């Protein structure tokens, strides 16, 4: 059973997934004297002088004894050595308060530790080689598409039955997490068969038909529990989109009768844009009215002109059984009440009273005279105004669908796959190129034999075409297709595959395989050029989206979303989607402009739209939903650490936790993995109803010396963000909120109870003596050379995790350091850093 | 609308001989074997649902009156929720704690607890789960892909699904498909067999995983081919339609079929979803619509109607539980009820206030050491996430897991 990775949410679980076992070590300092050869003698004495007071068997601060370092680095204690190296380099050890280690002495210790680690790694030759892994669902779908030479896998949702992939710290490429079971296998068979069935036809060419659909034959989808209500449909020649949650569908064309091309024409326009106030509707005046056509999971969206009828034309391959629907894509019309659309009708009287009182009076008297109105209700209540809506929306007047249409029969794509003579006798020749693509390598002698035999056998009873289709299914459910990074493959095939899955999440094309085969991608420069060109061509878009999404664990953003009663705007305007988009826009910019990696943290800019501007408290942005680069002038935001995505996903619903934020920054930015608290520690949950600050609560916890030694290292990474509330908005004080009751419309009932406010202290001090007062100071000074290297290294490790399906091992330290050096040679430019990762033995394999 | 109840049920208990057990039973099984979930769309009138006192010896409330007989095998949970904002539409998260719109944030999407259990128990039976409504039903059962399970909303269709045998032609088609899958597995199963044999270290482990999957799937294909060939158990539905068609008769038919499906091991997981739009007017004392009754403005007569509807829902379940309790569990101690986890509740607290806090929940049977009426709040006075209970129920089925969606731990309910 798959488990949910709760990551930083639960401090007890923090780091559990890291498989970092702190092994039991020889518990005796005395041994040390025999360990270090003449080279290390002086440095050993230095370490003893500066470390032993706190890290002996008597006093194991941070649960570390110097003796843990044992007889020099070995497989078991290597991580200890690396931790020491990291902490001494960062001047966090020895802590500033307790010891005064002169700079030259520190250098000596660093050099000593570094040399020991490198010598060990060289002799042990431990560079890890990741295990093969199952393709995840994205890669599987893309792979099937490309093996079968299709534009996409089809609109009949063939992958819908696949079991969702579990994530490992955000990564959906993690080998140990991607389980394989008979359920997976069976669902692969079903899914592939569904795609193949929609690609290869064995029957007669289906008749084409024209469907002329007037507005009156466009029905509104019923989503309510109450299905006894009459079906709503277009009237008087217009199908009007009111509630954006409801789609328009066609009872005369419930679903595509056969797979083929369909021509769809929609006569429509944008209506009533810019009438109601943005504050009432959440609809920005500068956002065009849009209409989306959904064909299964394929969506095409169009901007509609205002008050001018146009005809949209679509020419699409649609698979049998696909439902065609029209949607009004917007996050607006949820501000009033609990967000249900009906409450928005109440905007009309508010608007008219303000801008057109005459019309208001006119309508009020009409409403009062009309029969059946519920007179007991206030006149302005939404019930009375359902006929007078003037919100921006699309209107559709008629639709015409024609199809299925084919340029030839059998269709071209079928011939491309099966050739001109699709008979079982040719099975080997037909299946070989398909298997060559699917298996990402030349097919070996005899390898197809069993499948070809099956095709020939099945052909006797099912006919040639159906039997060939079974053969294709077999090729696509074989382990050579379903498993990535198989060692049994030649190094060239493996590298081409890996590169293609890394950048495009799909199988490599022949061109890439040829280039790799001819040794054209053997150098750093060649790899750099290839990545650069893929980014420019847009073929690396998958990477630009999937990698930051995994690395920054964006999937978790609503795992514990802000409280819906208290942070209504966040939920009503679906801010989490904007926050995720902000990260992706920012990352895409950084890569396409090839900015230095550290700028991801140090940037004073980001990409925001009007909704995010509202959360971030900035006003000089255009009023629409488009993302634009924005430079923050207050020194508080910009880059990944100022983003709502980080600040929200690390907060609880009503309160923030400096610990969660600190652990996120340490794990995902600094590559530091704090030790989880021992299981018997009871951590008091912050109680937002009481007037105490998180700092006071933590102070009590940290008064225990055992807790203190770790928290001294963790907490300063988090306090800086205390001025950001659970949605990432700025606050000067903590507010202990009064949660309002709601009335029958879901609107809050005003109350005289007042929120309590408490001042925020966002200052902290690191163990190395660096102090900061607030976020501005933190941001200005945090990126020291050490922390810059930590961040770039962490970025490298995350890239390797994404590519290899496994986190790098401690023993990869030297190879990672080499990548860092290469990156530094190129001013840490992102593209060169990625190229250095791809060119590393950690990516290429031995 | 009173019909002769005795005549009505006769077709089941009396006329039938020992039912043919579909699967190879569960000798010596310690976990619970079956799961019955009943949900409604509007929650329950709290003052009448929640007992006034706590503990094992609680006083059965008005709405729960029909459970008096099984009080010592029932746990009523006060103060649970999914931390949802008020309003309709959140009840779809009853069994998962996750709204469909938030499903992408969870690896198991908004999979409901019944489906999680069905995935665990389903491989051994003909139907992994059965999702039933009447006319329609509150949406509550969702797959691991966030797809809503289609409800069978007509007792006759339920009968066809459970008890009608396929035609020979249909059987032949099914067999053919299974055999085709078998052939495919046969051709791919031993690709890389030499890799394993020659011990290429890191490949071997994952390819072995693949091959195990092939073998296991092949075994179930054989098993399913076996199901196709076997006729389903016989169930006489005629008596259920001899009287007046009332919703009580229809629910009787539905619940009787479910208990018979349990008894013959056709399935081990069933959900019954009460709808919003059913006419309850043949329940004594009810004249208004269900939804209308929830907005009663605290008027006593309307509230009484609501309580009558809600009591009716509990009665239907209670009757089914009685039936399960009359059947001895095959190959184990106790009655079938003692091996069937029964869950009743709603994802809405109470329709009248649109509150989605303090959900009306009870658990019965399943061999738990029941607690009577429990206040689940923690020391800080916070409600317990309902997912904590679901985690406990899953563990009861022998599922080794320690989290379910927004759970913060397991609800403490032990079993013998």
mmCIF file of N, CA and C in Angstrom, chain A residues 1-4 6 131-133 160-164 166 175-176 180-182 185-186 189 193 225-228 338 439 441 447 450-451 454 458 462 466 470 473-474 477-480 482-483 486-488 555 559 564-565 689 742 744, chain B residues 85-87 90-91 104-108 119 123 136-139 145 147 177 180-181 183-188 190-192 195 200-203 205-207 209-210 213-214 216-217 220-221 224 276-277 354 380 399-403 405:
data_model
loop_
_atom_site.group_PDB
_atom_site.id
_atom_site.type_symbol
_atom_site.label_atom_id
_atom_site.label_comp_id
_atom_site.label_asym_id
_atom_site.label_seq_id
_atom_site.Cartn_x
_atom_site.Cartn_y
_atom_site.Cartn_z
ATOM 1 N N UNK A 1 0.852 -1.202 0.000
ATOM 2 C CA UNK A 1 0.000 0.000 0.000
ATOM 3 C C UNK A 1 0.879 1.241 0.000
ATOM 4 N N UNK A 2 0.532 2.173 -0.868
ATOM 5 C CA UNK A 2 1.345 3.360 -0.953
ATOM 6 C C UNK A 2 1.083 4.245 0.250
ATOM 7 N N UNK A 3 2.109 4.915 0.666
ATOM 8 C CA UNK A 3 1.935 5.775 1.820
ATOM 9 C C UNK A 3 2.155 7.214 1.430
ATOM 10 N N UNK A 4 1.528 8.055 2.168
ATOM 11 C CA UNK A 4 1.686 9.465 1.888
ATOM 12 C C UNK A 4 2.956 9.964 2.546
ATOM 13 N N UNK A 6 4.612 12.625 4.270
ATOM 14 C CA UNK A 6 4.160 13.863 4.870
ATOM 15 C C UNK A 6 5.279 14.887 4.985
ATOM 16 N N UNK A 131 19.653 1.827 -9.500
ATOM 17 C CA UNK A 131 18.922 0.661 -9.985
ATOM 18 C C UNK A 131 17.955 1.060 -11.086
ATOM 19 N N UNK A 132 17.545 0.110 -11.908
ATOM 20 C CA UNK A 132 16.488 0.446 -12.859
ATOM 21 C C UNK A 132 15.206 0.745 -12.102
ATOM 22 N N UNK A 133 14.299 1.425 -12.763
ATOM 23 C CA UNK A 133 13.042 1.726 -12.098
ATOM 24 C C UNK A 133 11.912 1.621 -13.104
ATOM 25 N N UNK A 160 -6.577 6.564 -17.848
ATOM 26 C CA UNK A 160 -7.359 6.949 -16.687
ATOM 27 C C UNK A 160 -7.383 5.900 -15.587
ATOM 28 N N UNK A 161 -7.167 4.663 -15.973
ATOM 29 C CA UNK A 161 -7.281 3.606 -14.971
ATOM 30 C C UNK A 161 -5.958 3.334 -14.244
ATOM 31 N N UNK A 162 -4.881 4.028 -14.650
ATOM 32 C CA UNK A 162 -3.594 3.735 -14.022
ATOM 33 C C UNK A 162 -3.603 4.147 -12.548
ATOM 34 N N UNK A 163 -2.971 3.341 -11.731
ATOM 35 C CA UNK A 163 -2.831 3.679 -10.318
ATOM 36 C C UNK A 163 -1.901 4.880 -10.195
ATOM 37 N N UNK A 164 -2.270 5.856 -9.412
ATOM 38 C CA UNK A 164 -1.438 7.063 -9.271
ATOM 39 C C UNK A 164 -0.049 6.729 -8.729
ATOM 40 N N UNK A 166 3.165 7.229 -6.441
ATOM 41 C CA UNK A 166 3.493 7.841 -5.147
ATOM 42 C C UNK A 166 4.741 8.705 -5.321
ATOM 43 N N UNK A 175 12.879 5.484 -7.800
ATOM 44 C CA UNK A 175 12.790 4.055 -8.092
ATOM 45 C C UNK A 175 12.195 3.212 -6.978
ATOM 46 N N UNK A 176 12.632 3.452 -5.741
ATOM 47 C CA UNK A 176 12.141 2.622 -4.637
ATOM 48 C C UNK A 176 10.669 2.899 -4.356
ATOM 49 N N UNK A 180 5.768 -1.875 -8.278
ATOM 50 C CA UNK A 180 5.276 -2.625 -9.424
ATOM 51 C C UNK A 180 4.458 -3.788 -8.900
ATOM 52 N N UNK A 181 3.257 -3.946 -9.427
ATOM 53 C CA UNK A 181 2.419 -5.034 -8.938
ATOM 54 C C UNK A 181 1.618 -5.590 -10.097
ATOM 55 N N UNK A 182 0.895 -6.651 -9.816
ATOM 56 C CA UNK A 182 0.060 -7.200 -10.886
ATOM 57 C C UNK A 182 -1.021 -6.215 -11.297
ATOM 58 N N UNK A 185 0.523 -4.034 -13.863
ATOM 59 C CA UNK A 185 0.710 -4.750 -15.121
ATOM 60 C C UNK A 185 -0.609 -4.873 -15.873
ATOM 61 N N UNK A 186 -1.643 -5.241 -15.158
ATOM 62 C CA UNK A 186 -2.925 -5.424 -15.819
ATOM 63 C C UNK A 186 -3.431 -4.097 -16.383
ATOM 64 N N UNK A 189 -1.705 -3.308 -19.589
ATOM 65 C CA UNK A 189 -2.264 -4.057 -20.718
ATOM 66 C C UNK A 189 -3.539 -3.365 -21.209
ATOM 67 N N UNK A 193 -3.892 -1.393 -24.788
ATOM 68 C CA UNK A 193 -4.859 -1.940 -25.724
ATOM 69 C C UNK A 193 -5.841 -0.858 -26.158
ATOM 70 N N UNK A 225 -26.738 17.615 -6.497
ATOM 71 C CA UNK A 225 -27.235 16.329 -6.019
ATOM 72 C C UNK A 225 -28.670 16.127 -6.469
ATOM 73 N N UNK A 226 -29.327 17.229 -6.742
ATOM 74 C CA UNK A 226 -30.744 17.177 -7.044
ATOM 75 C C UNK A 226 -30.951 16.949 -8.527
ATOM 76 N N UNK A 227 -31.048 15.687 -8.953
ATOM 77 C CA UNK A 227 -31.147 15.462 -10.385
ATOM 78 C C UNK A 227 -32.586 15.392 -10.876
ATOM 79 N N UNK A 228 -33.516 15.779 -10.003
ATOM 80 C CA UNK A 228 -34.903 15.813 -10.476
ATOM 81 C C UNK A 228 -35.205 17.173 -11.103
ATOM 82 N N UNK A 338 -20.444 31.178 0.271
ATOM 83 C CA UNK A 338 -19.472 30.095 0.413
ATOM 84 C C UNK A 338 -18.802 29.778 -0.919
ATOM 85 N N UNK A 439 11.851 -0.211 -26.859
ATOM 86 C CA UNK A 439 12.887 -0.728 -25.963
ATOM 87 C C UNK A 439 14.141 0.157 -25.962
ATOM 88 N N UNK A 441 16.541 0.545 -27.953
ATOM 89 C CA UNK A 441 17.800 -0.102 -28.336
ATOM 90 C C UNK A 441 17.499 -1.055 -29.488
ATOM 91 N N UNK A 447 14.817 -12.176 -29.934
ATOM 92 C CA UNK A 447 14.076 -11.553 -28.839
ATOM 93 C C UNK A 447 12.586 -11.388 -29.145
ATOM 94 N N UNK A 450 9.082 -14.983 -29.619
ATOM 95 C CA UNK A 450 7.887 -15.451 -28.899
ATOM 96 C C UNK A 450 6.671 -14.605 -29.255
ATOM 97 N N UNK A 451 6.900 -13.274 -29.367
ATOM 98 C CA UNK A 451 5.787 -12.389 -29.676
ATOM 99 C C UNK A 451 5.289 -12.658 -31.100
ATOM 100 N N UNK A 454 3.255 -15.702 -31.175
ATOM 101 C CA UNK A 454 1.923 -15.454 -30.613
ATOM 102 C C UNK A 454 1.033 -14.797 -31.663
ATOM 103 N N UNK A 458 -2.413 -16.298 -32.933
ATOM 104 C CA UNK A 458 -3.671 -15.584 -32.696
ATOM 105 C C UNK A 458 -4.351 -15.222 -34.014
ATOM 106 N N UNK A 462 -8.272 -14.754 -34.837
ATOM 107 C CA UNK A 462 -8.757 -13.372 -34.719
ATOM 108 C C UNK A 462 -8.561 -12.559 -35.980
ATOM 109 N N UNK A 466 -6.012 -7.817 -35.833
ATOM 110 C CA UNK A 466 -6.204 -7.932 -34.390
ATOM 111 C C UNK A 466 -5.000 -8.618 -33.747
ATOM 112 N N UNK A 470 -2.260 -7.275 -30.884
ATOM 113 C CA UNK A 470 -1.843 -7.982 -29.667
ATOM 114 C C UNK A 470 -0.323 -8.000 -29.550
ATOM 115 N N UNK A 473 0.785 -4.689 -28.226
ATOM 116 C CA UNK A 473 0.534 -4.624 -26.782
ATOM 117 C C UNK A 473 1.649 -5.353 -26.028
ATOM 118 N N UNK A 474 2.017 -6.524 -26.532
ATOM 119 C CA UNK A 474 3.063 -7.310 -25.854
ATOM 120 C C UNK A 474 4.380 -6.538 -25.817
ATOM 121 N N UNK A 477 4.213 -3.906 -23.035
ATOM 122 C CA UNK A 477 4.130 -4.278 -21.615
ATOM 123 C C UNK A 477 5.324 -5.148 -21.222
ATOM 124 N N UNK A 478 6.303 -5.224 -22.121
ATOM 125 C CA UNK A 478 7.486 -5.993 -21.763
ATOM 126 C C UNK A 478 8.385 -5.135 -20.855
ATOM 127 N N UNK A 479 9.188 -5.781 -20.029
ATOM 128 C CA UNK A 479 10.011 -5.007 -19.084
ATOM 129 C C UNK A 479 10.981 -4.069 -19.793
ATOM 130 N N UNK A 480 11.371 -4.408 -21.016
ATOM 131 C CA UNK A 480 12.319 -3.538 -21.714
ATOM 132 C C UNK A 480 11.705 -2.174 -21.996
ATOM 133 N N UNK A 482 8.938 -1.005 -19.965
ATOM 134 C CA UNK A 482 8.424 -0.452 -18.707
ATOM 135 C C UNK A 482 9.506 -0.038 -17.720
ATOM 136 N N UNK A 483 10.730 -0.526 -17.917
ATOM 137 C CA UNK A 483 11.797 -0.235 -16.957
ATOM 138 C C UNK A 483 12.790 0.763 -17.543
ATOM 139 N N UNK A 486 17.878 0.259 -17.389
ATOM 140 C CA UNK A 486 18.293 -1.139 -17.291
ATOM 141 C C UNK A 486 19.783 -1.253 -17.585
ATOM 142 N N UNK A 487 20.477 -1.945 -16.716
ATOM 143 C CA UNK A 487 21.907 -2.102 -16.928
ATOM 144 C C UNK A 487 22.211 -3.010 -18.101
ATOM 145 N N UNK A 488 21.272 -3.907 -18.363
ATOM 146 C CA UNK A 488 21.505 -4.859 -19.439
ATOM 147 C C UNK A 488 21.652 -4.149 -20.786
ATOM 148 N N UNK A 555 3.591 19.703 -5.033
ATOM 149 C CA UNK A 555 2.427 18.859 -4.887
ATOM 150 C C UNK A 555 1.786 18.993 -3.498
ATOM 151 N N UNK A 559 -1.585 20.485 1.066
ATOM 152 C CA UNK A 559 -1.692 19.370 2.002
ATOM 153 C C UNK A 559 -2.259 19.853 3.333
ATOM 154 N N UNK A 564 -9.786 27.710 5.541
ATOM 155 C CA UNK A 564 -10.713 28.273 4.556
ATOM 156 C C UNK A 564 -11.620 29.379 5.100
ATOM 157 N N UNK A 565 -11.899 29.361 6.401
ATOM 158 C CA UNK A 565 -12.768 30.413 6.941
ATOM 159 C C UNK A 565 -11.981 31.721 7.063
ATOM 160 N N UNK A 689 -5.329 29.815 19.575
ATOM 161 C CA UNK A 689 -6.337 30.543 20.334
ATOM 162 C C UNK A 689 -5.749 31.206 21.572
ATOM 163 N N UNK A 742 -21.198 31.914 10.141
ATOM 164 C CA UNK A 742 -21.739 32.307 8.840
ATOM 165 C C UNK A 742 -23.255 32.186 8.842
ATOM 166 N N UNK A 744 -27.076 31.956 6.565
ATOM 167 C CA UNK A 744 -27.604 30.937 5.655
ATOM 168 C C UNK A 744 -27.014 31.045 4.257
ATOM 169 N N UNK B 85 -14.829 23.770 5.320
ATOM 170 C CA UNK B 85 -15.650 24.959 5.428
ATOM 171 C C UNK B 85 -17.122 24.533 5.332
ATOM 172 N N UNK B 86 -18.008 25.384 5.825
ATOM 173 C CA UNK B 86 -19.412 24.997 5.806
ATOM 174 C C UNK B 86 -20.000 25.098 4.406
ATOM 175 N N UNK B 87 -21.138 24.483 4.222
ATOM 176 C CA UNK B 87 -21.819 24.540 2.930
ATOM 177 C C UNK B 87 -21.946 23.166 2.307
ATOM 178 N N UNK B 90 -19.323 19.583 0.186
ATOM 179 C CA UNK B 90 -18.141 19.003 0.836
ATOM 180 C C UNK B 90 -18.418 17.580 1.292
ATOM 181 N N UNK B 91 -19.710 17.197 1.264
ATOM 182 C CA UNK B 91 -20.046 15.847 1.716
ATOM 183 C C UNK B 91 -19.460 14.781 0.785
ATOM 184 N N UNK B 104 -5.409 16.183 -6.434
ATOM 185 C CA UNK B 104 -4.087 16.057 -7.044
ATOM 186 C C UNK B 104 -2.967 16.160 -6.014
ATOM 187 N N UNK B 105 -3.294 16.762 -4.868
ATOM 188 C CA UNK B 105 -2.253 16.950 -3.862
ATOM 189 C C UNK B 105 -1.972 15.671 -3.079
ATOM 190 N N UNK B 106 -2.750 14.638 -3.330
ATOM 191 C CA UNK B 106 -2.598 13.408 -2.553
ATOM 192 C C UNK B 106 -2.272 12.249 -3.489
ATOM 193 N N UNK B 107 -1.296 11.423 -3.099
ATOM 194 C CA UNK B 107 -0.905 10.336 -4.005
ATOM 195 C C UNK B 107 -2.046 9.363 -4.265
ATOM 196 N N UNK B 108 -2.922 9.207 -3.301
ATOM 197 C CA UNK B 108 -4.051 8.309 -3.540
ATOM 198 C C UNK B 108 -5.279 9.117 -3.952
ATOM 199 N N UNK B 119 -9.486 -2.613 -2.370
ATOM 200 C CA UNK B 119 -8.247 -2.997 -3.053
ATOM 201 C C UNK B 119 -7.503 -4.053 -2.257
ATOM 202 N N UNK B 123 -9.283 -8.928 -4.320
ATOM 203 C CA UNK B 123 -8.723 -9.881 -5.267
ATOM 204 C C UNK B 123 -9.331 -11.266 -5.124
ATOM 205 N N UNK B 136 -30.689 7.852 -6.897
ATOM 206 C CA UNK B 136 -29.325 8.354 -7.001
ATOM 207 C C UNK B 136 -28.745 8.174 -5.605
ATOM 208 N N UNK B 137 -27.647 8.800 -5.334
ATOM 209 C CA UNK B 137 -27.084 8.663 -3.994
ATOM 210 C C UNK B 137 -26.018 9.706 -3.825
ATOM 211 N N UNK B 138 -25.754 10.074 -2.591
ATOM 212 C CA UNK B 138 -24.707 11.036 -2.334
ATOM 213 C C UNK B 138 -23.399 10.465 -2.877
ATOM 214 N N UNK B 139 -22.608 11.350 -3.485
ATOM 215 C CA UNK B 139 -21.368 10.879 -4.101
ATOM 216 C C UNK B 139 -20.343 10.673 -2.996
ATOM 217 N N UNK B 145 -7.788 6.879 -8.509
ATOM 218 C CA UNK B 145 -7.491 7.852 -9.553
ATOM 219 C C UNK B 145 -8.388 9.054 -9.451
ATOM 220 N N UNK B 147 -11.545 8.999 -9.490
ATOM 221 C CA UNK B 147 -12.717 8.811 -10.336
ATOM 222 C C UNK B 147 -13.879 8.337 -9.465
ATOM 223 N N UNK B 177 -10.935 -12.551 -23.893
ATOM 224 C CA UNK B 177 -10.106 -11.411 -23.489
ATOM 225 C C UNK B 177 -9.092 -11.845 -22.441
ATOM 226 N N UNK B 180 -6.418 -13.805 -24.097
ATOM 227 C CA UNK B 180 -5.499 -12.951 -24.839
ATOM 228 C C UNK B 180 -4.485 -12.310 -23.895
ATOM 229 N N UNK B 181 -4.977 -11.831 -22.756
ATOM 230 C CA UNK B 181 -4.041 -11.250 -21.784
ATOM 231 C C UNK B 181 -3.045 -12.293 -21.315
ATOM 232 N N UNK B 183 -1.907 -14.815 -23.032
ATOM 233 C CA UNK B 183 -0.892 -15.043 -24.065
ATOM 234 C C UNK B 183 0.160 -13.949 -24.036
ATOM 235 N N UNK B 184 -0.292 -12.702 -23.864
ATOM 236 C CA UNK B 184 0.658 -11.588 -23.838
ATOM 237 C C UNK B 184 1.647 -11.751 -22.692
ATOM 238 N N UNK B 185 1.114 -12.058 -21.519
ATOM 239 C CA UNK B 185 1.994 -12.225 -20.358
ATOM 240 C C UNK B 185 2.994 -13.348 -20.605
ATOM 241 N N UNK B 186 2.508 -14.356 -21.278
ATOM 242 C CA UNK B 186 3.348 -15.506 -21.553
ATOM 243 C C UNK B 186 4.559 -15.112 -22.406
ATOM 244 N N UNK B 187 4.342 -14.195 -23.365
ATOM 245 C CA UNK B 187 5.447 -13.841 -24.258
ATOM 246 C C UNK B 187 6.446 -12.887 -23.603
ATOM 247 N N UNK B 188 5.993 -12.107 -22.617
ATOM 248 C CA UNK B 188 6.909 -11.109 -22.055
ATOM 249 C C UNK B 188 7.491 -11.498 -20.697
ATOM 250 N N UNK B 190 9.321 -13.815 -19.459
ATOM 251 C CA UNK B 190 10.693 -14.225 -19.184
ATOM 252 C C UNK B 190 11.716 -13.443 -20.003
ATOM 253 N N UNK B 191 11.302 -12.305 -20.547
ATOM 254 C CA UNK B 191 12.315 -11.430 -21.125
ATOM 255 C C UNK B 191 13.261 -11.061 -19.963
ATOM 256 N N UNK B 192 14.519 -11.091 -20.194
ATOM 257 C CA UNK B 192 15.524 -10.779 -19.164
ATOM 258 C C UNK B 192 15.698 -11.887 -18.128
ATOM 259 N N UNK B 195 19.147 -12.243 -17.395
ATOM 260 C CA UNK B 195 19.738 -11.179 -16.575
ATOM 261 C C UNK B 195 19.691 -11.572 -15.107
ATOM 262 N N UNK B 200 23.167 -9.874 -12.817
ATOM 263 C CA UNK B 200 23.508 -8.458 -12.933
ATOM 264 C C UNK B 200 22.821 -7.750 -11.769
ATOM 265 N N UNK B 201 23.634 -7.362 -10.813
ATOM 266 C CA UNK B 201 23.169 -7.000 -9.470
ATOM 267 C C UNK B 201 21.907 -6.140 -9.405
ATOM 268 N N UNK B 202 21.989 -4.902 -9.994
ATOM 269 C CA UNK B 202 20.898 -3.991 -9.708
ATOM 270 C C UNK B 202 19.667 -4.252 -10.586
ATOM 271 N N UNK B 203 19.870 -4.797 -11.768
ATOM 272 C CA UNK B 203 18.718 -5.108 -12.610
ATOM 273 C C UNK B 203 17.838 -6.182 -11.983
ATOM 274 N N UNK B 205 16.839 -7.231 -9.143
ATOM 275 C CA UNK B 205 15.802 -6.997 -8.152
ATOM 276 C C UNK B 205 14.504 -6.485 -8.782
ATOM 277 N N UNK B 206 14.641 -5.470 -9.645
ATOM 278 C CA UNK B 206 13.434 -4.868 -10.221
ATOM 279 C C UNK B 206 12.785 -5.774 -11.263
ATOM 280 N N UNK B 207 13.619 -6.497 -12.002
ATOM 281 C CA UNK B 207 13.032 -7.394 -12.993
ATOM 282 C C UNK B 207 12.320 -8.539 -12.290
ATOM 283 N N UNK B 209 10.758 -8.189 -9.566
ATOM 284 C CA UNK B 209 9.482 -7.588 -9.182
ATOM 285 C C UNK B 209 8.484 -7.681 -10.348
ATOM 286 N N UNK B 210 9.004 -7.393 -11.533
ATOM 287 C CA UNK B 210 8.170 -7.475 -12.732
ATOM 288 C C UNK B 210 7.663 -8.905 -12.932
ATOM 289 N N UNK B 213 5.017 -9.945 -10.640
ATOM 290 C CA UNK B 213 3.744 -9.369 -11.046
ATOM 291 C C UNK B 213 3.107 -10.186 -12.161
ATOM 292 N N UNK B 214 3.933 -10.614 -13.101
ATOM 293 C CA UNK B 214 3.399 -11.422 -14.206
ATOM 294 C C UNK B 214 2.782 -12.706 -13.659
ATOM 295 N N UNK B 216 1.713 -13.365 -10.671
ATOM 296 C CA UNK B 216 0.502 -13.126 -9.869
ATOM 297 C C UNK B 216 -0.694 -12.801 -10.745
ATOM 298 N N UNK B 217 -0.422 -11.996 -11.779
ATOM 299 C CA UNK B 217 -1.529 -11.633 -12.656
ATOM 300 C C UNK B 217 -2.038 -12.849 -13.399
ATOM 301 N N UNK B 220 -4.410 -14.650 -11.257
ATOM 302 C CA UNK B 220 -5.759 -14.101 -11.131
ATOM 303 C C UNK B 220 -6.548 -14.264 -12.425
ATOM 304 N N UNK B 221 -5.852 -14.256 -13.567
ATOM 305 C CA UNK B 221 -6.577 -14.468 -14.824
ATOM 306 C C UNK B 221 -7.239 -15.838 -14.796
ATOM 307 N N UNK B 224 -10.137 -15.640 -12.604
ATOM 308 C CA UNK B 224 -11.307 -14.961 -13.159
ATOM 309 C C UNK B 224 -11.983 -15.775 -14.250
ATOM 310 N N UNK B 276 -30.344 12.774 -2.054
ATOM 311 C CA UNK B 276 -30.959 14.002 -1.553
ATOM 312 C C UNK B 276 -32.406 14.109 -1.976
ATOM 313 N N UNK B 277 -32.705 13.494 -3.095
ATOM 314 C CA UNK B 277 -33.955 13.837 -3.766
ATOM 315 C C UNK B 277 -34.994 12.732 -3.725
ATOM 316 N N UNK B 354 -25.653 24.015 7.792
ATOM 317 C CA UNK B 354 -24.619 23.832 6.768
ATOM 318 C C UNK B 354 -23.258 23.561 7.383
ATOM 319 N N UNK B 380 -6.661 19.678 23.887
ATOM 320 C CA UNK B 380 -6.812 21.087 23.529
ATOM 321 C C UNK B 380 -8.239 21.382 23.065
ATOM 322 N N UNK B 399 -4.565 -4.084 7.019
ATOM 323 C CA UNK B 399 -3.776 -3.257 6.114
ATOM 324 C C UNK B 399 -2.669 -2.581 6.917
ATOM 325 N N UNK B 400 -1.447 -2.782 6.470
ATOM 326 C CA UNK B 400 -0.321 -2.230 7.222
ATOM 327 C C UNK B 400 -0.045 -0.822 6.754
ATOM 328 N N UNK B 401 -0.635 0.116 7.412
ATOM 329 C CA UNK B 401 -0.359 1.511 7.067
ATOM 330 C C UNK B 401 -0.582 2.367 8.295
ATOM 331 N N UNK B 402 0.071 3.525 8.325
ATOM 332 C CA UNK B 402 -0.080 4.356 9.508
ATOM 333 C C UNK B 402 -0.544 5.770 9.170
ATOM 334 N N UNK B 403 -1.002 5.964 7.935
ATOM 335 C CA UNK B 403 -1.536 7.280 7.586
ATOM 336 C C UNK B 403 -2.671 7.097 6.604
ATOM 337 N N UNK B 405 -4.626 10.016 4.227
ATOM 338 C CA UNK B 405 -4.900 11.413 3.892
ATOM 339 C C UNK B 405 -4.571 12.354 5.045
#
